[in-house]
Coordinates of C-alpha atoms and ligand atoms in Angstrom, one line a residue:
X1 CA 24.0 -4.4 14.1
X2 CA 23.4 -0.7 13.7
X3 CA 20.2 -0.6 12.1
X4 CA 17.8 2.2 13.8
X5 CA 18.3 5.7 12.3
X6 CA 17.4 8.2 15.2
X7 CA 18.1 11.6 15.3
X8 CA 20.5 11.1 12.7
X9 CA 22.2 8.2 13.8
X10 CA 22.0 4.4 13.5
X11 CA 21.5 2.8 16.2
X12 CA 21.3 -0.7 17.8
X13 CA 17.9 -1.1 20.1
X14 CA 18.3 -0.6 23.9
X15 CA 17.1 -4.3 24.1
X16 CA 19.3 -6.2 22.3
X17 CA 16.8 -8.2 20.8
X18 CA 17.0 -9.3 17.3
X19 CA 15.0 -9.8 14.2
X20 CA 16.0 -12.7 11.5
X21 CA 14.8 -11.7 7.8
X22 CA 14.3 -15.0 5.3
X23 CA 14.4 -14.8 1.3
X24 CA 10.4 -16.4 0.9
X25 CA 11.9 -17.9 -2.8
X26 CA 14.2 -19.8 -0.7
X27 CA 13.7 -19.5 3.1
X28 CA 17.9 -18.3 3.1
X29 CA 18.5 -16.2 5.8
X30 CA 19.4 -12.6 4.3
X31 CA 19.7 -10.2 7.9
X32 CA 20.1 -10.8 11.6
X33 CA 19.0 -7.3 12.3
X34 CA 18.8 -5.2 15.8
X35 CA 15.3 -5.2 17.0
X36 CA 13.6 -2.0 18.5
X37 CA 11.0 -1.7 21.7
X38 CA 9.3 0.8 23.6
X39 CA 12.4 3.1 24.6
X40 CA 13.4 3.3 21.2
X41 CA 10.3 4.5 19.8
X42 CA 10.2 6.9 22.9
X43 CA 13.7 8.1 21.7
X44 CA 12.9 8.2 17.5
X45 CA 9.6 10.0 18.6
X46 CA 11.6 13.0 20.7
X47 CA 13.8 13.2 18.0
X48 CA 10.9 14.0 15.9
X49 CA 9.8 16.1 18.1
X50 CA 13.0 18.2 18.2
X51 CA 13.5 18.7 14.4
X52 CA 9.8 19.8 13.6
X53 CA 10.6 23.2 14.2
X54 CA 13.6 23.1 12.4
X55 CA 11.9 21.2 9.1
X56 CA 8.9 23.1 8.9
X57 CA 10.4 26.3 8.9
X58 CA 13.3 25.5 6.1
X59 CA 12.2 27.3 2.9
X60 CA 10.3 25.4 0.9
X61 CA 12.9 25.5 -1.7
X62 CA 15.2 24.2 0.4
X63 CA 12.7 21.0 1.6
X64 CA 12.4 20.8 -2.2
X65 CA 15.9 20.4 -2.8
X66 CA 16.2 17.6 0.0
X67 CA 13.7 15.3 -1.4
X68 CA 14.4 16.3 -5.1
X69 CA 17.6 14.1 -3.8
X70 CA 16.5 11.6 -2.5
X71 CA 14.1 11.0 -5.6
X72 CA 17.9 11.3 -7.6
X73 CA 19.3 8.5 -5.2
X74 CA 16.5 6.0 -5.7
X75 CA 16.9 5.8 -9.6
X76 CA 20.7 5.8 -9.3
X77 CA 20.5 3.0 -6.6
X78 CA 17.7 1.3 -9.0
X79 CA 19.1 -2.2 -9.2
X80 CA 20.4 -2.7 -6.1
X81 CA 17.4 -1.3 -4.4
X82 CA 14.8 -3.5 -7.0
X83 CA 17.2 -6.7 -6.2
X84 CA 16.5 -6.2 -2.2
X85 CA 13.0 -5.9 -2.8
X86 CA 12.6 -9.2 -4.7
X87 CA 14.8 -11.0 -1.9
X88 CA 12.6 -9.8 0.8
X89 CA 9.6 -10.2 -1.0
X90 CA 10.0 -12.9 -4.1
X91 CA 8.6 -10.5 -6.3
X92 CA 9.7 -10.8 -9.6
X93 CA 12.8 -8.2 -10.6
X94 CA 10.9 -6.7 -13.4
X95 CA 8.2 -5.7 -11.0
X96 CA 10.8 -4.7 -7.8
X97 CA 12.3 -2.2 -10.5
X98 CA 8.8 -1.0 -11.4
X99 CA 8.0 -0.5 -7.9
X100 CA 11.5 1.2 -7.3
X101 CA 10.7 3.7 -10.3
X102 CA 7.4 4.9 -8.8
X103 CA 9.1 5.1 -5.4
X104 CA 11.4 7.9 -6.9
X105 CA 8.8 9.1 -8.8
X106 CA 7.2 10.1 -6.1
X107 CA 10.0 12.1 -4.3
X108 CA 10.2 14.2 -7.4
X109 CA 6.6 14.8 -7.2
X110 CA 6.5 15.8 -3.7
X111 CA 9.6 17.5 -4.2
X112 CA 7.4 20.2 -6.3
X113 CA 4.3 19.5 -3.9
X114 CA 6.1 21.0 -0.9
X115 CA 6.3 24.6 -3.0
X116 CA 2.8 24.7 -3.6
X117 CA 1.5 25.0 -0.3
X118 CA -0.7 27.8 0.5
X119 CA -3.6 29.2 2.3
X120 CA -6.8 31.6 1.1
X121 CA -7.8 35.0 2.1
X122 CA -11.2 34.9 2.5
X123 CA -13.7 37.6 2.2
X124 CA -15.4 39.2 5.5
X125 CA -18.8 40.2 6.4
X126 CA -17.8 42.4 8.6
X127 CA -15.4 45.3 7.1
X128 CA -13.6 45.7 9.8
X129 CA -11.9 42.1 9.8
X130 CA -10.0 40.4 7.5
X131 CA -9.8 36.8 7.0
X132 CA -6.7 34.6 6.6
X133 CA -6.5 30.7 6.3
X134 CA -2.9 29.4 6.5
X135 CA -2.3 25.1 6.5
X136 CA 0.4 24.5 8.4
X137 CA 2.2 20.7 8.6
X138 CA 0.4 18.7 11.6
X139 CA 3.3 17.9 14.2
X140 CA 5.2 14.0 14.6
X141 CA 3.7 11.4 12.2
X142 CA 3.8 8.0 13.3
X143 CA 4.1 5.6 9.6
X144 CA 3.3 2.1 9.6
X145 CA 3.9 0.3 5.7
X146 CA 3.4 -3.0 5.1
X147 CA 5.3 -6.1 3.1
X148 CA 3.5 -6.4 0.3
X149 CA 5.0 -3.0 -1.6
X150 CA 8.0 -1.8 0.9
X151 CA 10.1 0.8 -1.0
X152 CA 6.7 2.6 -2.9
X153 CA 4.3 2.4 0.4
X154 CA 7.9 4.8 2.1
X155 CA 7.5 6.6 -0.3
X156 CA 3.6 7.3 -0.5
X157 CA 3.6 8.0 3.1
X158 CA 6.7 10.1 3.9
X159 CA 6.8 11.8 0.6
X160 CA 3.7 13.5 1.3
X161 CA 4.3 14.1 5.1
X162 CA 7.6 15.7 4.7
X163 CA 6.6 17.7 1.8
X164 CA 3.9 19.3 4.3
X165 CA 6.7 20.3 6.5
X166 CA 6.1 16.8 9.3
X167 CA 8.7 14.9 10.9
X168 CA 8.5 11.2 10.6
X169 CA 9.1 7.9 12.6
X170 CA 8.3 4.7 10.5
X171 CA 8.0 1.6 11.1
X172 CA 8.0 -0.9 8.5
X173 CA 6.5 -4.2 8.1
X174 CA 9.3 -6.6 10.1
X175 CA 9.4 -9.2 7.0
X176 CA 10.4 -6.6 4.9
X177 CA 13.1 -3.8 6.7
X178 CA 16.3 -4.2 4.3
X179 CA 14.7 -2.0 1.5
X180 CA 13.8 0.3 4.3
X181 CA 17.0 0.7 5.9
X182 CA 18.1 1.4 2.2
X183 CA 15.7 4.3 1.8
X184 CA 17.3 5.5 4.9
X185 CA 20.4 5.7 3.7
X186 CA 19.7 7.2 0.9
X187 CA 17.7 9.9 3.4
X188 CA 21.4 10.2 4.9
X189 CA 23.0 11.3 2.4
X190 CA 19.8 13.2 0.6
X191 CA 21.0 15.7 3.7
X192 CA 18.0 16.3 6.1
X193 CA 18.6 17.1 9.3
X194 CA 18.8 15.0 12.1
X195 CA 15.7 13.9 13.5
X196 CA 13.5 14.6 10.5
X197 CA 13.4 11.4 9.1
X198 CA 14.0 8.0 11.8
X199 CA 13.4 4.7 11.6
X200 CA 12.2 2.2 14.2
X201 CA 12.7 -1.6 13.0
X202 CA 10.7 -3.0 16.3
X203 CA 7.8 -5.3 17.8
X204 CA 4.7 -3.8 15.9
X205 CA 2.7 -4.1 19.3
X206 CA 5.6 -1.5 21.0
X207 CA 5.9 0.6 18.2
X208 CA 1.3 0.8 17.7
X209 CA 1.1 1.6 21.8
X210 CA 3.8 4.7 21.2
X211 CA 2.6 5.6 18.5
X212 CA -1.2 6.0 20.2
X213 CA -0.1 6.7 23.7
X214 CA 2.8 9.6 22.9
X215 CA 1.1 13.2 22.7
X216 CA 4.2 14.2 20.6
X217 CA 2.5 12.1 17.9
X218 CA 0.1 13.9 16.4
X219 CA -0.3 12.2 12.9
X220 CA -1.0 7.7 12.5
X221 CA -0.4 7.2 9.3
X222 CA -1.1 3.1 8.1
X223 CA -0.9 0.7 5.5
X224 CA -1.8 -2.7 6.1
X225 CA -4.8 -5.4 7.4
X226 CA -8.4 -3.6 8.9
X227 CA -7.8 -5.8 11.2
X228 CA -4.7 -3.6 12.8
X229 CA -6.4 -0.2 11.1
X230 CA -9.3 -0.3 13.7
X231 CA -7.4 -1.2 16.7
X232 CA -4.8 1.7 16.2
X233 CA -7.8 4.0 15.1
X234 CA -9.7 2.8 18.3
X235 CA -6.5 4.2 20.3
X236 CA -6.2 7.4 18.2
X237 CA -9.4 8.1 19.3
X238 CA -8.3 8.4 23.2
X239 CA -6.0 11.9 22.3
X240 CA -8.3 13.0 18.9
X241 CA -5.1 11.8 17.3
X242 CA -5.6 12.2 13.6
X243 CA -5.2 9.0 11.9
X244 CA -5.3 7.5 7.5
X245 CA -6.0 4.2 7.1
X246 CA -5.6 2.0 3.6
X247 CA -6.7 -1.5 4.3
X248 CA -7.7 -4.3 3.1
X249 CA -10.0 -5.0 -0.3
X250 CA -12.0 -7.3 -2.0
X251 CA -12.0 -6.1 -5.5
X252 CA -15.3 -7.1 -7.9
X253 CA -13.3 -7.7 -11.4
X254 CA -17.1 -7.6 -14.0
X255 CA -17.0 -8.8 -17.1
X256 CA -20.0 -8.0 -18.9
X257 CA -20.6 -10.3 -22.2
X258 CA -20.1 -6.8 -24.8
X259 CA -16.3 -6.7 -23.5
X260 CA -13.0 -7.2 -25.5
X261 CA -12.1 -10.1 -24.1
X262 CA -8.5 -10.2 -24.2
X263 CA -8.4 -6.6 -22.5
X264 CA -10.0 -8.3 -19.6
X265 CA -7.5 -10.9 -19.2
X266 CA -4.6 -8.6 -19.5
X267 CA -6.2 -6.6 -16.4
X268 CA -6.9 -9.3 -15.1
X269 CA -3.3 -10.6 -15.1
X270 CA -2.2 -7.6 -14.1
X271 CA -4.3 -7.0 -11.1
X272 CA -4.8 -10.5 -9.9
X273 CA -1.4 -12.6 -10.7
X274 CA 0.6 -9.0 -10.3
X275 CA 2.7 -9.2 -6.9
X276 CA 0.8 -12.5 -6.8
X277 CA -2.2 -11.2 -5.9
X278 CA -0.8 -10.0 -2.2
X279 CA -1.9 -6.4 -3.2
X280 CA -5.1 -4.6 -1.4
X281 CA -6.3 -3.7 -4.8
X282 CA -6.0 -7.1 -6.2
X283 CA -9.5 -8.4 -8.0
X284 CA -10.9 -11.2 -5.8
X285 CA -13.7 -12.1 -7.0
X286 CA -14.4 -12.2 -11.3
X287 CA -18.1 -11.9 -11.8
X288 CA -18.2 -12.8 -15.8
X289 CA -21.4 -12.9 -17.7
X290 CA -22.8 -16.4 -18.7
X291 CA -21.8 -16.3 -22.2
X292 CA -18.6 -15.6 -22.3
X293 CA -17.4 -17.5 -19.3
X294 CA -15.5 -20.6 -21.8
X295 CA -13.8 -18.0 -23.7
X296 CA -12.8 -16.0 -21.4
X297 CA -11.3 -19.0 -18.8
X298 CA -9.8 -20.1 -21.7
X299 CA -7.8 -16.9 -22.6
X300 CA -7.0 -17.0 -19.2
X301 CA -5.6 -20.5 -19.1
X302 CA -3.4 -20.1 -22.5
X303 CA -1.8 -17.0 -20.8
X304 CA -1.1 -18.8 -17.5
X305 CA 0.7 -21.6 -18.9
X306 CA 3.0 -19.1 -20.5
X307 CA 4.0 -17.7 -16.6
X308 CA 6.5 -18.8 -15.5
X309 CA 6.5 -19.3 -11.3
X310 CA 9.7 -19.0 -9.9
X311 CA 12.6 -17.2 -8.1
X312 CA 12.0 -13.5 -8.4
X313 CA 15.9 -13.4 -8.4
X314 CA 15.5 -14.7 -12.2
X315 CA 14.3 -12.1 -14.8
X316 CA 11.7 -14.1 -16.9
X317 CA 10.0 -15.0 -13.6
X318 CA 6.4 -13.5 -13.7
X319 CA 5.1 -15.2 -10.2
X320 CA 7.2 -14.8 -7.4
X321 CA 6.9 -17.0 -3.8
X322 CA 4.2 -16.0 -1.8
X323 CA 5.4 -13.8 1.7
X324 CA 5.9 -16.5 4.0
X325 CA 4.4 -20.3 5.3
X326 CA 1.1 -18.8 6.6
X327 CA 0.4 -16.8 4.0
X328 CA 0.6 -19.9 1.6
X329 CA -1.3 -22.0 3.9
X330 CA -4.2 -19.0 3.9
X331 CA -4.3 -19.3 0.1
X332 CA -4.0 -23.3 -0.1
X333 CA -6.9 -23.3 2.8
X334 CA -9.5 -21.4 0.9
X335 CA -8.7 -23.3 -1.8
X336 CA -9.7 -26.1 -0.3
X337 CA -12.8 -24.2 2.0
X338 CA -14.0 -23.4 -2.2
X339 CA -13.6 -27.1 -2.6
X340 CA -15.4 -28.5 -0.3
X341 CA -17.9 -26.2 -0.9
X342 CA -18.5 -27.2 -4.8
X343 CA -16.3 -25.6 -6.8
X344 CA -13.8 -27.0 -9.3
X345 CA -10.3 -26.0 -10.3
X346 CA -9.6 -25.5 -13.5
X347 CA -6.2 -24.3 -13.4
X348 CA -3.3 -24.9 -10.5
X349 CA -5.0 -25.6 -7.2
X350 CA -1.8 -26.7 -5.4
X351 CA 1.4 -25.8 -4.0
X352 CA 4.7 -26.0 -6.1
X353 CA 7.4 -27.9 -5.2
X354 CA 10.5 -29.6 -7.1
X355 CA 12.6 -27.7 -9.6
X356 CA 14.2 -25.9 -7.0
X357 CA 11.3 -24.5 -5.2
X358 CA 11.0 -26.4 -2.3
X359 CA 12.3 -24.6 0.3
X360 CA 10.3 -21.7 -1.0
X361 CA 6.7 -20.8 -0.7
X362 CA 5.1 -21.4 -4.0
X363 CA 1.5 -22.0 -5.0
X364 CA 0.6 -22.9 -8.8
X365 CA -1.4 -19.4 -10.1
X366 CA -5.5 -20.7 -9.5
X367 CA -8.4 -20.7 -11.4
X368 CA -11.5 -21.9 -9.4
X369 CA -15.0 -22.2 -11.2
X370 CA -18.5 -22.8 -10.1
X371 CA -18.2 -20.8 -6.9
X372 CA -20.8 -19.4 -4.7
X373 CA -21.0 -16.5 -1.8
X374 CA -20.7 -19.0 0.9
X375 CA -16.8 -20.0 -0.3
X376 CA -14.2 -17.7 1.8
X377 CA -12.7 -16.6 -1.4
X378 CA -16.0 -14.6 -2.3
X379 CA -15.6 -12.4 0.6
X380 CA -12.1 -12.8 2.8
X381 CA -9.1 -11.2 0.8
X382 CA -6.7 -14.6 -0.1
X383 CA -4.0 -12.5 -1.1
X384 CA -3.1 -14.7 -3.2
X385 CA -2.8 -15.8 -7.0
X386 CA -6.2 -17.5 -6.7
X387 CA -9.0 -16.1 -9.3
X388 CA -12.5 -17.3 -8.1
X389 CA -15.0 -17.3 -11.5
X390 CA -18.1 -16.7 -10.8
X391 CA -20.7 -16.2 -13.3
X392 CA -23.7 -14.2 -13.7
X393 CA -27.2 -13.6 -15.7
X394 CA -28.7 -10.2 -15.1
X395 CA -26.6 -6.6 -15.4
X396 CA -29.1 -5.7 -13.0
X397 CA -28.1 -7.9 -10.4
X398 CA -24.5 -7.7 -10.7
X399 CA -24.1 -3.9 -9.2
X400 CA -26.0 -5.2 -6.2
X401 CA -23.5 -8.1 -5.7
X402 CA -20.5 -6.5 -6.8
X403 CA -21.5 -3.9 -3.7
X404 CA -22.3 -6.4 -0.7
X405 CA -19.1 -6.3 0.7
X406 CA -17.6 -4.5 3.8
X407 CA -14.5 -3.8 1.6
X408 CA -14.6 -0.5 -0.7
X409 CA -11.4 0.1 -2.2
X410 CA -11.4 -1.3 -5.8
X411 CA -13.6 -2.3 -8.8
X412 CA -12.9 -3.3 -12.2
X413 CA -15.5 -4.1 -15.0
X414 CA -15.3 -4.4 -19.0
X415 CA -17.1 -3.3 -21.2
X416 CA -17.4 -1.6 -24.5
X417 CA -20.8 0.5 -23.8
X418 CA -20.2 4.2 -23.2
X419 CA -23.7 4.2 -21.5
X420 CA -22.6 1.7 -19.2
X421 CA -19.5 2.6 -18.3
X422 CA -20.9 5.6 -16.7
X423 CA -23.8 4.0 -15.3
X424 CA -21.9 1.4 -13.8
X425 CA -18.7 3.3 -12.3
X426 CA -20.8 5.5 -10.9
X427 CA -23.1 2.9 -9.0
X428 CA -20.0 0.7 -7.5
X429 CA -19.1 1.9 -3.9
X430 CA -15.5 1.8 -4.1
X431 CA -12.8 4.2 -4.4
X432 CA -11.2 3.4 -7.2
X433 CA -12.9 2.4 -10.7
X434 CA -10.7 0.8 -13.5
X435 CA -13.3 0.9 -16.8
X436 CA -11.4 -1.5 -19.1
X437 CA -8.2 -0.5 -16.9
X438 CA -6.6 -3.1 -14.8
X439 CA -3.8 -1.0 -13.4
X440 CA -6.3 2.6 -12.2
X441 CA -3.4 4.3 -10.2
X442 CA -1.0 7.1 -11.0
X443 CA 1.4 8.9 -8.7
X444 CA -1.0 11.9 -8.8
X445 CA -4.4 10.1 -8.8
X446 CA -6.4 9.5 -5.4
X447 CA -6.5 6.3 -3.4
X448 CA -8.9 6.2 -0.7
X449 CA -11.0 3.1 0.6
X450 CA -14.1 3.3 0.7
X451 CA -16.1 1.3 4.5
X452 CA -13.9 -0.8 5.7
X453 CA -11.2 -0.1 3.2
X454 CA -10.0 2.9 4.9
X455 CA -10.1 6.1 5.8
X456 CA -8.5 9.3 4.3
X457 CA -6.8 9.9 1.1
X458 CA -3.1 8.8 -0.4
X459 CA -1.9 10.0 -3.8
X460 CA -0.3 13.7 -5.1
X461 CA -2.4 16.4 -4.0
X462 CA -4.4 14.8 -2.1
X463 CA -2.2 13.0 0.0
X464 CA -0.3 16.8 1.1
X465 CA -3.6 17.5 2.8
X466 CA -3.7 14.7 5.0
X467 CA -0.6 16.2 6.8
X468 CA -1.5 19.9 6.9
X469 CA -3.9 21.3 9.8
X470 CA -6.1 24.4 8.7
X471 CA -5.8 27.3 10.9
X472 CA -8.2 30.6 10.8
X473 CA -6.3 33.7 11.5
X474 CA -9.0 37.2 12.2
X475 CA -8.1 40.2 12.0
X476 CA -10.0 43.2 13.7
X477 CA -8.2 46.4 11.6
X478 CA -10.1 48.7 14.0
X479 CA -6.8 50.4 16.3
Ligands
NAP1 P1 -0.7 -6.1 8.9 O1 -0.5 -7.3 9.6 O2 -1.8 -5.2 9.3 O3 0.7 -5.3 9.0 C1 0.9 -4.0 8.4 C2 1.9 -3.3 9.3 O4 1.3 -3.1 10.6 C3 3.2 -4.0 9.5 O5 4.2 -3.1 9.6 C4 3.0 -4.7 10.8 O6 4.2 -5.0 11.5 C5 2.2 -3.6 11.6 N1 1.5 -4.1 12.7 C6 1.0 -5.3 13.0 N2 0.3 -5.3 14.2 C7 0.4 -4.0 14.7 C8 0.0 -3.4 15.9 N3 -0.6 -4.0 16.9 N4 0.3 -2.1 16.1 C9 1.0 -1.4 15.1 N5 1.4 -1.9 14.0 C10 1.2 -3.2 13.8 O7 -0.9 -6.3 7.4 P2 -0.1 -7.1 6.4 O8 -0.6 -8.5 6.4 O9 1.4 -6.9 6.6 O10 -0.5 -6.4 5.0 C11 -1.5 -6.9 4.2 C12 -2.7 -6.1 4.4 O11 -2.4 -4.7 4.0 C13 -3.8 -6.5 3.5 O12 -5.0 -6.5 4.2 C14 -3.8 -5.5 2.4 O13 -5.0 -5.3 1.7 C15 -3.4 -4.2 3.1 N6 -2.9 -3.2 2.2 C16 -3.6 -2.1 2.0 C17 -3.2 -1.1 1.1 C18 -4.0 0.1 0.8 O14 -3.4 1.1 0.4 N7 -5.3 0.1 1.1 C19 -1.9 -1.3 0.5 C20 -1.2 -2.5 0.7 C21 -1.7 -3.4 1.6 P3 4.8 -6.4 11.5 O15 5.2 -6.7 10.1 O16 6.0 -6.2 12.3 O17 3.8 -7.4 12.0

């Protein structure tokens, strides 16, 4: 089991210990896989080290060419790349090859990103000096992706870094490594030299601790619970070590009584049953006004029924197994905690055995009405294919509620008012506002949580900036 890339090499980890990777559709055991610790972090981290001179300084052009490659590789490895992802996941195929698309998507767009970085001359008060600002890449970045989007969340992160001239060690979310080592061989043979690119597949406690502790890191880079964001932000703060976050959300999905209706569900199946709700931007809580709360459950129910839940694997499968036994417990148990606490199901409610889905881990998508602010699914993520209805009187109110959360990274409302739209978007303290969208992201667009939701900014542009460090160069032209 050679499955570490460092310094241009795979590798099997110094420890010998191993790492078993399940299929959640049907808990078959896909990979026994070499599993990483301390030293090899120590040794993907050097090799970092060692190749940032040599990758920052290649010509644009030539970093360009590299990742224009690797953005080539992804689309002609689309299948077999989208059929991993849905057996480490259970996402359904049709969104695995969705999720591959925007993965290379990405690589092409940082492959032209990496040309366009540049500095400013600045004007001087005093004439004898002239002013030059030049961004130069930030050292070693240290990635961390979750499960829930394995091949796109590469892709987001080191797209961006390398483009800005970093070396990278990442370590990826240990339920979800096969589509990882994929991307790495596709980095292999995309041609970048040894040490730019390695990947630790290791205990996430080792790999955090390096990642803080090592002053060859200078970049954290992390996707995943706030939970894990604030302890490794609380140990980037011991070395000033410059750290992104994107966390964990609790979307507000508003549907005010003027909306169309069956745009509303369509968001709302996209952002809430999409990837099965295990997605930090998925709508948690659906704040509809009073009179339109029977139509609009009922839309929702007629489309559900048409859904089929299933094995990814199978192409008119549209909800997939949750990630693994806990995470299906999680859901089933604020199911319940909503029970007990008065409100009724209206749709699903239960796990979904028979058929063929018993060894998996399948829960029946979830509509849940007559909910209050004391039931966990009003303010814990579920991450999950539960969709709490919650209904409401006043527009005045709902900005208010819609805003008491720690969370800031998504909102969603519906309505056909011009007036409103703007009003309301720009009351919401989030980061990202979809006005009659359910799916508001773009390769190019900005994604940056608000409070707890995170801290810096992923996405095109932006995301370049997050790996560049701005330097002041003065020039006194009196000899
Ligand atoms: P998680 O438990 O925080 O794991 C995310 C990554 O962190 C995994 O690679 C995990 O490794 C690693 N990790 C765990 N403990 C660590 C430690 N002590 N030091 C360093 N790394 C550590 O989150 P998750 O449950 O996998 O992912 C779901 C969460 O991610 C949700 O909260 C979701 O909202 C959030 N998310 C946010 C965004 C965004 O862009 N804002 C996007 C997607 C997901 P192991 O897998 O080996 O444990």
């Amino acid at each position: 089991m050679k499955n570490l890339f460092i310094n241009g090499k795979w590798l099997s980890s110094e420890s010998g210990e191993t790492l078993k990777v399940y299929n959640p559709a049907n808990n078959e055991l896909l990979k026994e896989l070499s599993f990483g610790n301390e030293t090899d972090v120590k040794k993907a981290i050097d090799a970092a080290y060692q190749a940032f001179p040599v990758w920052s300084n290649m010509s644009p052009n030539e970093r360009s060419k590299i990742l224009r490659k690797v953005s080539d590789l992804i689309t002609e490895n689309l299948e077999d790349l989208a059929l991993t992802i849905t057996k480490e996941t259970g996402k359904p195929i049709s969104e695995a090859r969705n999720e591959t698309l925007r993965a290379s998507e990405n690589f092409l767009w940082y492959s032209e990103e990496t040309k366009r970085i540049n500095g400013e001359v600045l004007s001087s008060n005093i004439p004898t000096k002239r002013l030059i600002v030049v961004n130069q890449p930030i050292g070693v970045v240290g990635a961390i992706t979750p499960w829930n989007i394995p091949l796109n969340m590469i892709a987001r992160k080191l797209g961006p870094a390398l483009a800005a001239g970093c070396t990278v060690v990442l370590k990826p979310a240990e339920s979800t490594p096969l589509d990882a080592i994929k991307m790495f061989e596709i980095f292999e043979k995309a041609g970048f030299p040894k040490g730019v690119v390695n990947l630790i597949i290791g205990k996430p406690e080792k790999v955090g601790e390096e990642f803080i502790n090592n002053r060859k890191v200078r970049k954290i880079t992390f996707t995943g619970s706030t939970r894990v964001g604030k302890y490794l932000m609380e140990g980037a703060s011991k070395q000033v070590k410059n750290i992104s976050l994107e966390l964990g959300g609790h979307a507000p999905f508003i549907v005010f009584e003027d909306a169309d209706l069956d745009q509303a569900v369509d968001s709302l199946l996209l952002t809430k049953f999409g990837n099965n709700g295990q997605m930090c931007i998925s709508a948690n809580r659906i704040y509809v006004q009073e009179a339109v709360v029977e139509s609009f459950s009922a839309k929702l129910i007629e489309r559900l029924e048409k859904m089929k839940v299933g094995n990814g694997a199978e192409e008119d499968t549209k909800i997939g197994p949750l990630i693994n036994e806990s995470a299906l417990n999680k859901v089933l148990s604020h199911i319940e905690d909503a029970k007990d606490k008065g409100a009724k199901v209206l749709y699903g409610g239960e796990r979904l055995v028979g058929g063929g889905l018993e060894e998996g881990f399948f829960c029946k998508p979830t509509i849940l009405v007559e909910v209050n602010s004391k039931m966990k699914v009003a303010h814990e993520e579920t991450f999950g294919p539960v969709a709490p209805i919650i209904s409401f009187k006043n527009e005045e109110d709902i900005i208010d509620i819609a805003n008491n959360s720690d969370y800031g990274l998504a909102a969603y409302f519906f309505t056909k008012s011009t007036k409103k739209s703007f009003e309301v978007a720009e009351k919401l303290q989030y980061g990202i506002i979809g006005v009659n969208d359910g799916w508001p992201i773009q390769i190019h667009t900005p994604f940056a949580g608000h409070k707890e939701s995170g801290i810096g900014v992923e996405g095109g542009t932006f995301a370049v900036k997050e790996f560049l460090t701005t330097k002041l160069i003065t020039m006194n032209i009196e000899n």
